[in-house]
C-alpha cells in the first residue's frame, strides 16, 4: 500500500534552518506538481505557523494522531497551498514523549499512523524537533531518508556525530532501509571566509551527499514565516526562494525519484 516517500529533516542542533527548510522544500516540491504532506513533528510548531496556520486553533494536531485519539486523515489540513497538505503541531506534542514512555512499540507510532495516508502523496516531509528524543526516533523510524540541514557557521559539524550515531542505531534496530538522502548547507554568507571554510569542511566529510543547492543567509527567508508564507510565495524573486526551488529540482532529480 505504501507509495509516498517519507523524508525526515533532522539535526538536534537548533537554529540550523530545519523548519524553514521543511516549509520551503515541501512547498517548492508541491509547486513543481507533486502531491506533498508536511508533518510538523516539533512541539514548537514552527512549520505549522510558517504555513500560516494558527497552531493553537487547529481542531486536531499530531499529538492527537500519535496517541491514537484520531486517524491521521482527520488531522490533515488540506490545500494549505496547491498540492500541499499539513498535519499541524503545537505545544501539546511535548506531552506525547512522556505519555509514550511506557507504550508498546512506542518508536513505531508515527510510522503506523502515517501508513494509512501514504498512498495519497508522492512525498511526506517530517520536520523533527531539535533533539534526539522519542519524537525524532519516531520520525527516523518512519522515514525512507534523512535530509540534514547544516548552517554555515562556526561549530557547524559539532554534535553531528551524535546524530549520525542515532541514525545508525535506528538502522540497526528499527529501520534498516533508512538512508541519508543529503546534507543541505544553510545560512551561507558568501562574504565571509568562514562560510566558505565550512562548505569545504562539510563537503570533505559528507562527499557526494552534499546538495549543490546552498541556501543563502537572506532577509526574505527570515521574514517569510512572520507572514505565514513559504519564501517561494512571499518573495519568489529573492535569492532564498530561487535556492529552495533549485534544491527542490535537485531533490526530485536524485533521491526524490518516485
PDB file of C-alpha atoms in Angstrom:
ATOM      1  CA  UNK A   1       0.000   0.000   0.000  1.00  0.00           C
ATOM      2  CA  UNK A   2       2.865   2.370   0.775  1.00  0.00           C
ATOM      3  CA  UNK A   3       3.645   4.735  -2.099  1.00  0.00           C
ATOM      4  CA  UNK A   4       4.875   8.132  -0.856  1.00  0.00           C
ATOM      5  CA  UNK A   5       8.496   8.527   0.171  1.00  0.00           C
ATOM      6  CA  UNK A   6       8.956   9.790   3.717  1.00  0.00           C
ATOM      7  CA  UNK A   7      11.777  12.267   4.361  1.00  0.00           C
ATOM      8  CA  UNK A   8      12.821  13.425   7.821  1.00  0.00           C
ATOM      9  CA  UNK A   9      14.581  16.765   8.236  1.00  0.00           C
ATOM     10  CA  UNK A  10      16.755  16.259  11.278  1.00  0.00           C
ATOM     11  CA  UNK A  11      19.504  17.949  13.244  1.00  0.00           C
ATOM     12  CA  UNK A  12      19.417  18.043  17.031  1.00  0.00           C
ATOM     13  CA  UNK A  13      21.099  21.434  16.927  1.00  0.00           C
ATOM     14  CA  UNK A  14      18.566  24.283  16.917  1.00  0.00           C
ATOM     15  CA  UNK A  15      18.704  27.280  14.602  1.00  0.00           C
ATOM     16  CA  UNK A  16      20.075  25.478  11.561  1.00  0.00           C
ATOM     17  CA  UNK A  17      17.151  26.283   9.261  1.00  0.00           C
ATOM     18  CA  UNK A  18      15.398  22.943   9.693  1.00  0.00           C
ATOM     19  CA  UNK A  19      11.788  24.169   9.950  1.00  0.00           C
ATOM     20  CA  UNK A  20      12.500  26.817   7.319  1.00  0.00           C
ATOM     21  CA  UNK A  21      13.721  24.068   5.003  1.00  0.00           C
ATOM     22  CA  UNK A  22      10.769  21.812   5.834  1.00  0.00           C
ATOM     23  CA  UNK A  23       8.319  24.574   4.878  1.00  0.00           C
ATOM     24  CA  UNK A  24      10.168  25.773   1.795  1.00  0.00           C
ATOM     25  CA  UNK A  25      11.297  22.448   0.357  1.00  0.00           C
ATOM     26  CA  UNK A  26       7.861  20.856   0.787  1.00  0.00           C
ATOM     27  CA  UNK A  27       6.112  23.859  -0.790  1.00  0.00           C
ATOM     28  CA  UNK A  28       8.670  24.045  -3.620  1.00  0.00           C
ATOM     29  CA  UNK A  29       8.266  20.327  -4.415  1.00  0.00           C
ATOM     30  CA  UNK A  30       4.478  20.800  -4.293  1.00  0.00           C
ATOM     31  CA  UNK A  31       4.728  23.787  -6.655  1.00  0.00           C
ATOM     32  CA  UNK A  32       6.520  21.501  -9.130  1.00  0.00           C
ATOM     33  CA  UNK A  33       3.382  19.347  -9.321  1.00  0.00           C
ATOM     34  CA  UNK A  34       3.975  16.658  -6.693  1.00  0.00           C
ATOM     35  CA  UNK A  35       1.381  15.894  -4.012  1.00  0.00           C
ATOM     36  CA  UNK A  36       3.062  16.630  -0.682  1.00  0.00           C
ATOM     37  CA  UNK A  37       2.231  16.229   3.004  1.00  0.00           C
ATOM     38  CA  UNK A  38       4.226  18.164   5.602  1.00  0.00           C
ATOM     39  CA  UNK A  39       4.077  16.680   9.106  1.00  0.00           C
ATOM     40  CA  UNK A  40       5.136  19.007  11.916  1.00  0.00           C
ATOM     41  CA  UNK A  41       6.837  16.720  14.462  1.00  0.00           C
ATOM     42  CA  UNK A  42       8.159  19.634  16.543  1.00  0.00           C
ATOM     43  CA  UNK A  43       6.122  20.793  19.591  1.00  0.00           C
ATOM     44  CA  UNK A  44       7.264  24.362  18.826  1.00  0.00           C
ATOM     45  CA  UNK A  45       5.033  24.196  15.749  1.00  0.00           C
ATOM     46  CA  UNK A  46       7.261  26.438  13.617  1.00  0.00           C
ATOM     47  CA  UNK A  47       6.443  24.609  10.385  1.00  0.00           C
ATOM     48  CA  UNK A  48       2.729  24.945  11.180  1.00  0.00           C
ATOM     49  CA  UNK A  49       2.878  28.700  11.735  1.00  0.00           C
ATOM     50  CA  UNK A  50       5.323  29.049   8.829  1.00  0.00           C
ATOM     51  CA  UNK A  51       2.479  27.899   6.566  1.00  0.00           C
ATOM     52  CA  UNK A  52       0.118  30.481   8.058  1.00  0.00           C
ATOM     53  CA  UNK A  53      -1.831  28.032  10.243  1.00  0.00           C
ATOM     54  CA  UNK A  54      -2.752  29.161  13.773  1.00  0.00           C
ATOM     55  CA  UNK A  55      -1.296  26.271  15.728  1.00  0.00           C
ATOM     56  CA  UNK A  56      -3.383  26.820  18.862  1.00  0.00           C
ATOM     57  CA  UNK A  57      -6.639  26.849  16.902  1.00  0.00           C
ATOM     58  CA  UNK A  58      -6.374  23.579  14.971  1.00  0.00           C
ATOM     59  CA  UNK A  59      -9.067  21.011  15.851  1.00  0.00           C
ATOM     60  CA  UNK A  60      -6.540  18.158  15.862  1.00  0.00           C
ATOM     61  CA  UNK A  61      -2.754  18.041  15.842  1.00  0.00           C
ATOM     62  CA  UNK A  62      -0.062  15.388  15.534  1.00  0.00           C
ATOM     63  CA  UNK A  63      -0.418  14.881  19.300  1.00  0.00           C
ATOM     64  CA  UNK A  64      -3.946  13.520  18.805  1.00  0.00           C
ATOM     65  CA  UNK A  65      -2.780  11.316  15.927  1.00  0.00           C
ATOM     66  CA  UNK A  66       0.293   9.843  17.609  1.00  0.00           C
ATOM     67  CA  UNK A  67      -1.666   8.980  20.747  1.00  0.00           C
ATOM     68  CA  UNK A  68      -4.374   7.275  18.716  1.00  0.00           C
ATOM     69  CA  UNK A  69      -7.160   9.737  19.504  1.00  0.00           C
ATOM     70  CA  UNK A  70      -7.862  10.415  15.808  1.00  0.00           C
ATOM     71  CA  UNK A  71      -6.700   8.954  12.488  1.00  0.00           C
ATOM     72  CA  UNK A  72      -4.033  10.795  10.509  1.00  0.00           C
ATOM     73  CA  UNK A  73      -6.510  11.822   7.787  1.00  0.00           C
ATOM     74  CA  UNK A  74      -8.697  13.549  10.378  1.00  0.00           C
ATOM     75  CA  UNK A  75      -5.841  15.842  11.406  1.00  0.00           C
ATOM     76  CA  UNK A  76      -4.732  16.745   7.878  1.00  0.00           C
ATOM     77  CA  UNK A  77      -5.341  20.347   6.830  1.00  0.00           C
ATOM     78  CA  UNK A  78      -5.856  20.048   3.103  1.00  0.00           C
ATOM     79  CA  UNK A  79      -4.768  22.537   0.459  1.00  0.00           C
ATOM     80  CA  UNK A  80      -2.719  24.867   2.654  1.00  0.00           C
ATOM     81  CA  UNK A  81      -1.051  25.630  -0.667  1.00  0.00           C
ATOM     82  CA  UNK A  82      -1.612  23.960  -4.027  1.00  0.00           C
ATOM     83  CA  UNK A  83      -0.643  20.272  -3.742  1.00  0.00           C
ATOM     84  CA  UNK A  84       0.487  20.810  -0.128  1.00  0.00           C
ATOM     85  CA  UNK A  85      -1.304  19.412   2.938  1.00  0.00           C
ATOM     86  CA  UNK A  86      -0.258  19.677   6.588  1.00  0.00           C
ATOM     87  CA  UNK A  87      -0.538  17.724   9.822  1.00  0.00           C
ATOM     88  CA  UNK A  88      -0.043  20.556  12.319  1.00  0.00           C
ATOM     89  CA  UNK A  89       1.647  20.560  15.684  1.00  0.00           C
ATOM     90  CA  UNK A  90       1.565  22.638  18.858  1.00  0.00           C
ATOM     91  CA  UNK A  91       2.878  22.509  22.411  1.00  0.00           C
ATOM     92  CA  UNK A  92       0.537  19.583  23.237  1.00  0.00           C
ATOM     93  CA  UNK A  93       3.007  17.362  21.393  1.00  0.00           C
ATOM     94  CA  UNK A  94       5.627  17.937  24.096  1.00  0.00           C
ATOM     95  CA  UNK A  95       3.480  15.775  26.375  1.00  0.00           C
ATOM     96  CA  UNK A  96       3.464  12.905  23.895  1.00  0.00           C
ATOM     97  CA  UNK A  97       7.087  11.965  24.642  1.00  0.00           C
ATOM     98  CA  UNK A  98       6.181  11.463  28.309  1.00  0.00           C
ATOM     99  CA  UNK A  99       2.879   9.711  27.610  1.00  0.00           C
ATOM    100  CA  UNK A 100       4.543   7.276  25.202  1.00  0.00           C
ATOM    101  CA  UNK A 101       7.381   6.264  27.526  1.00  0.00           C
ATOM    102  CA  UNK A 102       5.684   3.056  28.634  1.00  0.00           C
ATOM    103  CA  UNK A 103       3.713   2.461  25.425  1.00  0.00           C
ATOM    104  CA  UNK A 104       4.153  -0.742  23.432  1.00  0.00           C
ATOM    105  CA  UNK A 105       6.141  -0.207  20.183  1.00  0.00           C
ATOM    106  CA  UNK A 106       6.492   3.461  21.086  1.00  0.00           C
ATOM    107  CA  UNK A 107       9.199   4.065  18.444  1.00  0.00           C
ATOM    108  CA  UNK A 108       6.938   2.987  15.573  1.00  0.00           C
ATOM    109  CA  UNK A 109       3.829   5.034  16.422  1.00  0.00           C
ATOM    110  CA  UNK A 110       4.379   7.653  13.721  1.00  0.00           C
ATOM    111  CA  UNK A 111       5.196   5.049  11.078  1.00  0.00           C
ATOM    112  CA  UNK A 112       1.983   3.174  11.800  1.00  0.00           C
ATOM    113  CA  UNK A 113      -0.288   6.223  11.777  1.00  0.00           C
ATOM    114  CA  UNK A 114       1.202   7.543   8.521  1.00  0.00           C
ATOM    115  CA  UNK A 115       0.797   4.214   6.691  1.00  0.00           C
ATOM    116  CA  UNK A 116      -2.879   4.928   6.097  1.00  0.00           C
ATOM    117  CA  UNK A 117      -2.235   8.179   4.177  1.00  0.00           C
ATOM    118  CA  UNK A 118       0.995   7.486   2.259  1.00  0.00           C
ATOM    119  CA  UNK A 119      -0.895   6.273  -0.795  1.00  0.00           C
ATOM    120  CA  UNK A 120      -2.272   9.814  -1.281  1.00  0.00           C
ATOM    121  CA  UNK A 121       1.128  11.542  -1.555  1.00  0.00           C
ATOM    122  CA  UNK A 122       4.319  11.467  -3.583  1.00  0.00           C
ATOM    123  CA  UNK A 123       6.303  12.792  -0.614  1.00  0.00           C
ATOM    124  CA  UNK A 124       5.829  13.204   3.111  1.00  0.00           C
ATOM    125  CA  UNK A 125       8.260  15.573   4.855  1.00  0.00           C
ATOM    126  CA  UNK A 126       8.751  15.324   8.625  1.00  0.00           C
ATOM    127  CA  UNK A 127      10.032  18.383  10.469  1.00  0.00           C
ATOM    128  CA  UNK A 128      11.835  16.938  13.516  1.00  0.00           C
ATOM    129  CA  UNK A 129      12.376  18.738  16.837  1.00  0.00           C
ATOM    130  CA  UNK A 130      15.881  19.983  17.736  1.00  0.00           C
ATOM    131  CA  UNK A 131      16.620  16.966  19.938  1.00  0.00           C
ATOM    132  CA  UNK A 132      17.239  13.242  19.636  1.00  0.00           C
ATOM    133  CA  UNK A 133      14.271  12.241  21.808  1.00  0.00           C
ATOM    134  CA  UNK A 134      11.388   9.891  21.136  1.00  0.00           C
ATOM    135  CA  UNK A 135       9.714  12.142  18.540  1.00  0.00           C
ATOM    136  CA  UNK A 136      12.863  12.268  16.390  1.00  0.00           C
ATOM    137  CA  UNK A 137      13.337   8.495  16.790  1.00  0.00           C
ATOM    138  CA  UNK A 138       9.724   8.050  15.601  1.00  0.00           C
ATOM    139  CA  UNK A 139      10.427  10.246  12.572  1.00  0.00           C
ATOM    140  CA  UNK A 140      13.628   8.364  11.682  1.00  0.00           C
ATOM    141  CA  UNK A 141      11.826   5.034  12.090  1.00  0.00           C
ATOM    142  CA  UNK A 142       9.049   6.217   9.745  1.00  0.00           C
ATOM    143  CA  UNK A 143      11.402   7.725   7.141  1.00  0.00           C
ATOM    144  CA  UNK A 144      12.922   6.356   3.961  1.00  0.00           C
ATOM    145  CA  UNK A 145      15.602   9.016   4.102  1.00  0.00           C
ATOM    146  CA  UNK A 146      17.007  11.915   6.095  1.00  0.00           C
ATOM    147  CA  UNK A 147      18.000  15.392   4.982  1.00  0.00           C
ATOM    148  CA  UNK A 148      20.407  17.079   7.402  1.00  0.00           C
ATOM    149  CA  UNK A 149      20.481  20.902   7.302  1.00  0.00           C
ATOM    150  CA  UNK A 150      23.803  22.368   8.492  1.00  0.00           C
ATOM    151  CA  UNK A 151      24.349  26.084   8.967  1.00  0.00           C
ATOM    152  CA  UNK A 152      27.496  27.670   7.510  1.00  0.00           C
ATOM    153  CA  UNK A 153      28.781  28.886  10.857  1.00  0.00           C
ATOM    154  CA  UNK A 154      31.389  28.060  13.465  1.00  0.00           C
ATOM    155  CA  UNK A 155      30.887  24.653  15.134  1.00  0.00           C
ATOM    156  CA  UNK A 156      28.691  23.586  12.194  1.00  0.00           C
ATOM    157  CA  UNK A 157      29.755  19.938  12.480  1.00  0.00           C
ATOM    158  CA  UNK A 158      29.702  19.856  16.268  1.00  0.00           C
ATOM    159  CA  UNK A 159      27.179  17.334  17.578  1.00  0.00           C
ATOM    160  CA  UNK A 160      26.654  15.762  14.160  1.00  0.00           C
ATOM    161  CA  UNK A 161      28.460  12.625  15.314  1.00  0.00           C
ATOM    162  CA  UNK A 162      25.647  12.093  17.804  1.00  0.00           C
ATOM    163  CA  UNK A 163      23.003  12.427  15.070  1.00  0.00           C
ATOM    164  CA  UNK A 164      24.868  10.011  12.781  1.00  0.00           C
ATOM    165  CA  UNK A 165      25.213   7.533  15.651  1.00  0.00           C
ATOM    166  CA  UNK A 166      21.456   7.785  16.288  1.00  0.00           C
ATOM    167  CA  UNK A 167      20.768   7.187  12.578  1.00  0.00           C
ATOM    168  CA  UNK A 168      22.998   4.080  12.727  1.00  0.00           C
ATOM    169  CA  UNK A 169      21.168   2.781  15.812  1.00  0.00           C
ATOM    170  CA  UNK A 170      17.768   3.339  14.175  1.00  0.00           C
ATOM    171  CA  UNK A 171      19.063   1.479  11.109  1.00  0.00           C
ATOM    172  CA  UNK A 172      20.271  -1.411  13.250  1.00  0.00           C
ATOM    173  CA  UNK A 173      17.206  -1.858  15.442  1.00  0.00           C
ATOM    174  CA  UNK A 174      14.180  -0.159  13.869  1.00  0.00           C
ATOM    175  CA  UNK A 175      14.550   0.817  10.219  1.00  0.00           C
ATOM    176  CA  UNK A 176      17.273  -0.961   8.205  1.00  0.00           C
ATOM    177  CA  UNK A 177      16.231   0.877   4.997  1.00  0.00           C
ATOM    178  CA  UNK A 178      16.964   4.369   6.385  1.00  0.00           C
ATOM    179  CA  UNK A 179      19.339   6.377   4.197  1.00  0.00           C
ATOM    180  CA  UNK A 180      20.947   9.792   4.419  1.00  0.00           C
ATOM    181  CA  UNK A 181      19.469  11.411   1.315  1.00  0.00           C
ATOM    182  CA  UNK A 182      21.519  14.565   1.548  1.00  0.00           C
ATOM    183  CA  UNK A 183      23.180  17.294   3.569  1.00  0.00           C
ATOM    184  CA  UNK A 184      21.961  20.847   2.997  1.00  0.00           C
ATOM    185  CA  UNK A 185      24.118  23.898   3.681  1.00  0.00           C
ATOM    186  CA  UNK A 186      22.055  26.815   5.032  1.00  0.00           C
ATOM    187  CA  UNK A 187      22.593  30.441   6.090  1.00  0.00           C
ATOM    188  CA  UNK A 188      25.519  30.819   3.707  1.00  0.00           C
ATOM    189  CA  UNK A 189      27.099  34.282   3.654  1.00  0.00           C
ATOM    190  CA  UNK A 190      29.380  34.438   0.615  1.00  0.00           C
ATOM    191  CA  UNK A 191      31.184  37.492   2.049  1.00  0.00           C
ATOM    192  CA  UNK A 192      32.765  35.594   4.923  1.00  0.00           C
ATOM    193  CA  UNK A 193      35.813  33.366   4.734  1.00  0.00           C
ATOM    194  CA  UNK A 194      34.338  31.192   7.499  1.00  0.00           C
ATOM    195  CA  UNK A 195      31.257  30.280   5.442  1.00  0.00           C
ATOM    196  CA  UNK A 196      33.469  29.050   2.580  1.00  0.00           C
ATOM    197  CA  UNK A 197      35.614  27.074   5.042  1.00  0.00           C
ATOM    198  CA  UNK A 198      32.502  25.400   6.478  1.00  0.00           C
ATOM    199  CA  UNK A 199      31.288  24.473   2.966  1.00  0.00           C
ATOM    200  CA  UNK A 200      34.643  22.814   2.237  1.00  0.00           C
ATOM    201  CA  UNK A 201      34.680  21.062   5.623  1.00  0.00           C
ATOM    202  CA  UNK A 202      31.163  19.662   5.151  1.00  0.00           C
ATOM    203  CA  UNK A 203      31.935  18.548   1.580  1.00  0.00           C
ATOM    204  CA  UNK A 204      35.120  16.807   2.743  1.00  0.00           C
ATOM    205  CA  UNK A 205      33.139  14.975   5.412  1.00  0.00           C
ATOM    206  CA  UNK A 206      29.955  14.061   3.507  1.00  0.00           C
ATOM    207  CA  UNK A 207      31.364  13.971  -0.040  1.00  0.00           C
ATOM    208  CA  UNK A 208      28.657  13.496  -2.724  1.00  0.00           C
ATOM    209  CA  UNK A 209      25.858  13.583  -0.125  1.00  0.00           C
ATOM    210  CA  UNK A 210      26.047  17.408  -0.028  1.00  0.00           C
ATOM    211  CA  UNK A 211      23.396  19.137  -2.139  1.00  0.00           C
ATOM    212  CA  UNK A 212      24.726  21.501  -4.799  1.00  0.00           C
ATOM    213  CA  UNK A 213      21.976  23.986  -3.897  1.00  0.00           C
ATOM    214  CA  UNK A 214      23.137  26.140  -0.972  1.00  0.00           C
ATOM    215  CA  UNK A 215      20.651  28.283   0.959  1.00  0.00           C
ATOM    216  CA  UNK A 216      21.953  31.844   1.436  1.00  0.00           C
ATOM    217  CA  UNK A 217      21.526  33.951   4.527  1.00  0.00           C
ATOM    218  CA  UNK A 218      18.542  36.002   3.427  1.00  0.00           C
ATOM    219  CA  UNK A 219      16.328  38.687   4.931  1.00  0.00           C
ATOM    220  CA  UNK A 220      13.391  37.453   2.832  1.00  0.00           C
ATOM    221  CA  UNK A 221      13.773  33.875   4.092  1.00  0.00           C
ATOM    222  CA  UNK A 222      13.828  35.190   7.671  1.00  0.00           C
ATOM    223  CA  UNK A 223      10.798  37.457   7.125  1.00  0.00           C
ATOM    224  CA  UNK A 224       8.556  34.923   5.356  1.00  0.00           C
ATOM    225  CA  UNK A 225       7.447  32.922   8.463  1.00  0.00           C
ATOM    226  CA  UNK A 226       6.104  36.065  10.151  1.00  0.00           C
ATOM    227  CA  UNK A 227       3.769  36.420   7.151  1.00  0.00           C
ATOM    228  CA  UNK A 228       2.830  32.736   7.317  1.00  0.00           C
ATOM    229  CA  UNK A 229       4.179  32.098   3.830  1.00  0.00           C
ATOM    230  CA  UNK A 230       6.926  29.986   2.274  1.00  0.00           C
ATOM    231  CA  UNK A 231       9.561  32.303   0.789  1.00  0.00           C
ATOM    232  CA  UNK A 232       8.802  30.954  -2.718  1.00  0.00           C
ATOM    233  CA  UNK A 233       5.413  32.692  -2.436  1.00  0.00           C
ATOM    234  CA  UNK A 234       6.396  35.598  -0.178  1.00  0.00           C
ATOM    235  CA  UNK A 235       9.343  36.760  -2.292  1.00  0.00           C
ATOM    236  CA  UNK A 236       9.627  34.487  -5.351  1.00  0.00           C
ATOM    237  CA  UNK A 237      12.435  36.510  -6.946  1.00  0.00           C
ATOM    238  CA  UNK A 238      14.623  36.520  -3.834  1.00  0.00           C
ATOM    239  CA  UNK A 239      17.889  34.596  -3.657  1.00  0.00           C
ATOM    240  CA  UNK A 240      16.430  32.362  -0.924  1.00  0.00           C
ATOM    241  CA  UNK A 241      13.360  31.434  -2.978  1.00  0.00           C
ATOM    242  CA  UNK A 242      15.499  30.630  -6.007  1.00  0.00           C
ATOM    243  CA  UNK A 243      17.816  28.490  -3.853  1.00  0.00           C
ATOM    244  CA  UNK A 244      14.897  26.464  -2.449  1.00  0.00           C
ATOM    245  CA  UNK A 245      13.473  25.952  -5.947  1.00  0.00           C
ATOM    246  CA  UNK A 246      16.910  24.726  -7.081  1.00  0.00           C
ATOM    247  CA  UNK A 247      17.010  22.382  -4.097  1.00  0.00           C
ATOM    248  CA  UNK A 248      13.536  21.023  -4.935  1.00  0.00           C
ATOM    249  CA  UNK A 249      14.578  20.283  -8.526  1.00  0.00           C
ATOM    250  CA  UNK A 250      17.812  18.656  -7.356  1.00  0.00           C
ATOM    251  CA  UNK A 251      15.873  16.593  -4.824  1.00  0.00           C
ATOM    252  CA  UNK A 252      13.419  15.413  -7.499  1.00  0.00           C
ATOM    253  CA  UNK A 253      16.246  14.510  -9.890  1.00  0.00           C
ATOM    254  CA  UNK A 254      18.023  12.476  -7.231  1.00  0.00           C
ATOM    255  CA  UNK A 255      16.548  10.844  -4.146  1.00  0.00           C
ATOM    256  CA  UNK A 256      13.145  12.261  -4.897  1.00  0.00           C
ATOM    257  CA  UNK A 257      12.541   9.956  -7.858  1.00  0.00           C
ATOM    258  CA  UNK A 258       9.368   8.004  -7.155  1.00  0.00           C
TER     259      UNK A 258
END
